[in-house]
Amino acid sequence: MLDALLAFSQGTGIHAFMHTAWGWPIVESLHFLGLSLLIGTVGLFDLRMLGSARGIPMRALHRLVPWGVAGYALNVVTGLMFLTSVPDQYLYNPAFQIKLALMAVAGLNVAFFYRFVFAPVKTANAAADAPRSAKIAAAISMSCWIGVIVCGRLITYYRPPYHWCFWC
Amino acid sequence: MEYLVWLEETAFSTWMRESGPAFFSNLIFHSVAMGFVVGVHVATNLRLLGVAPRIPLSLMRRFFPVVWVNLFVVSLSGVLLLVAYPAKALTNPVFYLKLGAVLAALCITRSLIHGVMRDPAHDAGCAPTKARALAALSLVLWIGAITSGRFLAYTHQMMMASHQN
């Protein structure tokens, strides 16, 4: 796994780029931009469902979400650039592992939301309170994404091999 | 410079720098809150530029309490990070670039909130040209603030004034 990731990074030139003087901070800046896009679109949609900014139709706010998806895609790409360039700093890192788990929960929550919850949200009027199920999905989404950012920031704190996670 | 040495040697600065939990909780608050500050601005600027035109523009102001609360957290955690490593940031021109970009972006926000976003006549559709130009400039400034913030960790000339090089 570790060797395969590293080989990919070296074969594609990502490894060389990330180890140039400005490679790493440039990709980090893009990663933060992607995160801000996600908070500004999906996060605000969640906040509206949780009861803030009543008067904005939830359907209208949802039109921002494709930009959040773009931010997510940007972060998958930039995230893979970090991961494949120094895989041992991520694979054995408890903060990274928890981050992936939270992303999986957020992903399931998205599937659940569009399958079971979105229909009444889409047709609700501007001042409407979101249904209870939508509030729950929004709270899960918010907590997961904030947790993902916290874990992302903690990756440098639990830097292997000084902090090997206790279950690996 | 003597002042920076004095600050670095205070017990509080030493604790901020050397305690992992203190330093990292600051970093986390700074990052998450900055994400919210920039996030709300990105959404507002996209709306001003014509994305999601059904969002009544004046009602976007209802999300700004999120900005003010998070801006307070960003400032407080920023000051504490500065207390931990004062010379690292204050001797780096990139730090002033970041501060300038944030302040300029907030001036734009102020003028938009008290101008075009206050007038329900602009609720539907596209914002006036001047407001769109300001929104585009605001996006550039926030991207500049993020980028200079990240580069602060890579461009410093010294970590501490008290033990140089």
Short mmCIF file of C-alpha atoms in Angstrom, two decimals, chain B residues 1-2 19 26 50-51 54-55 58 72 84 89 92 95-97 99 107 109-110 112-113 118 136 141 143 148 160 164:
data_model
loop_
_atom_site.label_atom_id
_atom_site.label_comp_id
_atom_site.label_asym_id
_atom_site.label_seq_id
_atom_site.Cartn_x
_atom_site.Cartn_y
_atom_site.Cartn_z
CA MET B 1 13.74 43.33 18.86
CA GLU B 2 14.48 43.46 22.63
CA SER B 19 2.51 23.04 25.35
CA ASN B 26 -5.10 27.55 18.94
CA GLY B 50 -24.83 35.79 -10.16
CA VAL B 51 -24.65 32.21 -8.77
CA ARG B 54 -32.97 33.03 -6.29
CA ILE B 55 -31.30 33.75 -2.93
CA SER B 58 -30.36 41.24 1.38
CA PHE B 72 -13.48 37.17 16.90
CA ALA B 84 3.82 32.07 20.97
CA ALA B 89 5.50 36.52 12.04
CA ASN B 92 8.08 38.30 7.90
CA PHE B 95 2.43 38.43 7.68
CA TYR B 96 1.66 42.06 6.77
CA LEU B 97 0.44 40.89 3.37
CA LEU B 99 -3.18 41.26 7.52
CA CYS B 107 -13.61 47.01 4.17
CA THR B 109 -17.65 43.59 3.14
CA ARG B 110 -18.58 46.69 5.14
CA LEU B 112 -21.39 45.84 0.46
CA ILE B 113 -23.37 45.17 3.64
CA ARG B 118 -29.19 46.54 2.36
CA ALA B 136 -14.55 39.51 -7.39
CA LEU B 141 -8.24 39.06 -1.35
CA ILE B 143 -7.55 33.66 -1.56
CA SER B 148 -0.18 34.11 2.68
CA MET B 160 12.58 33.26 17.66
CA GLN B 164 18.50 33.28 16.25
#
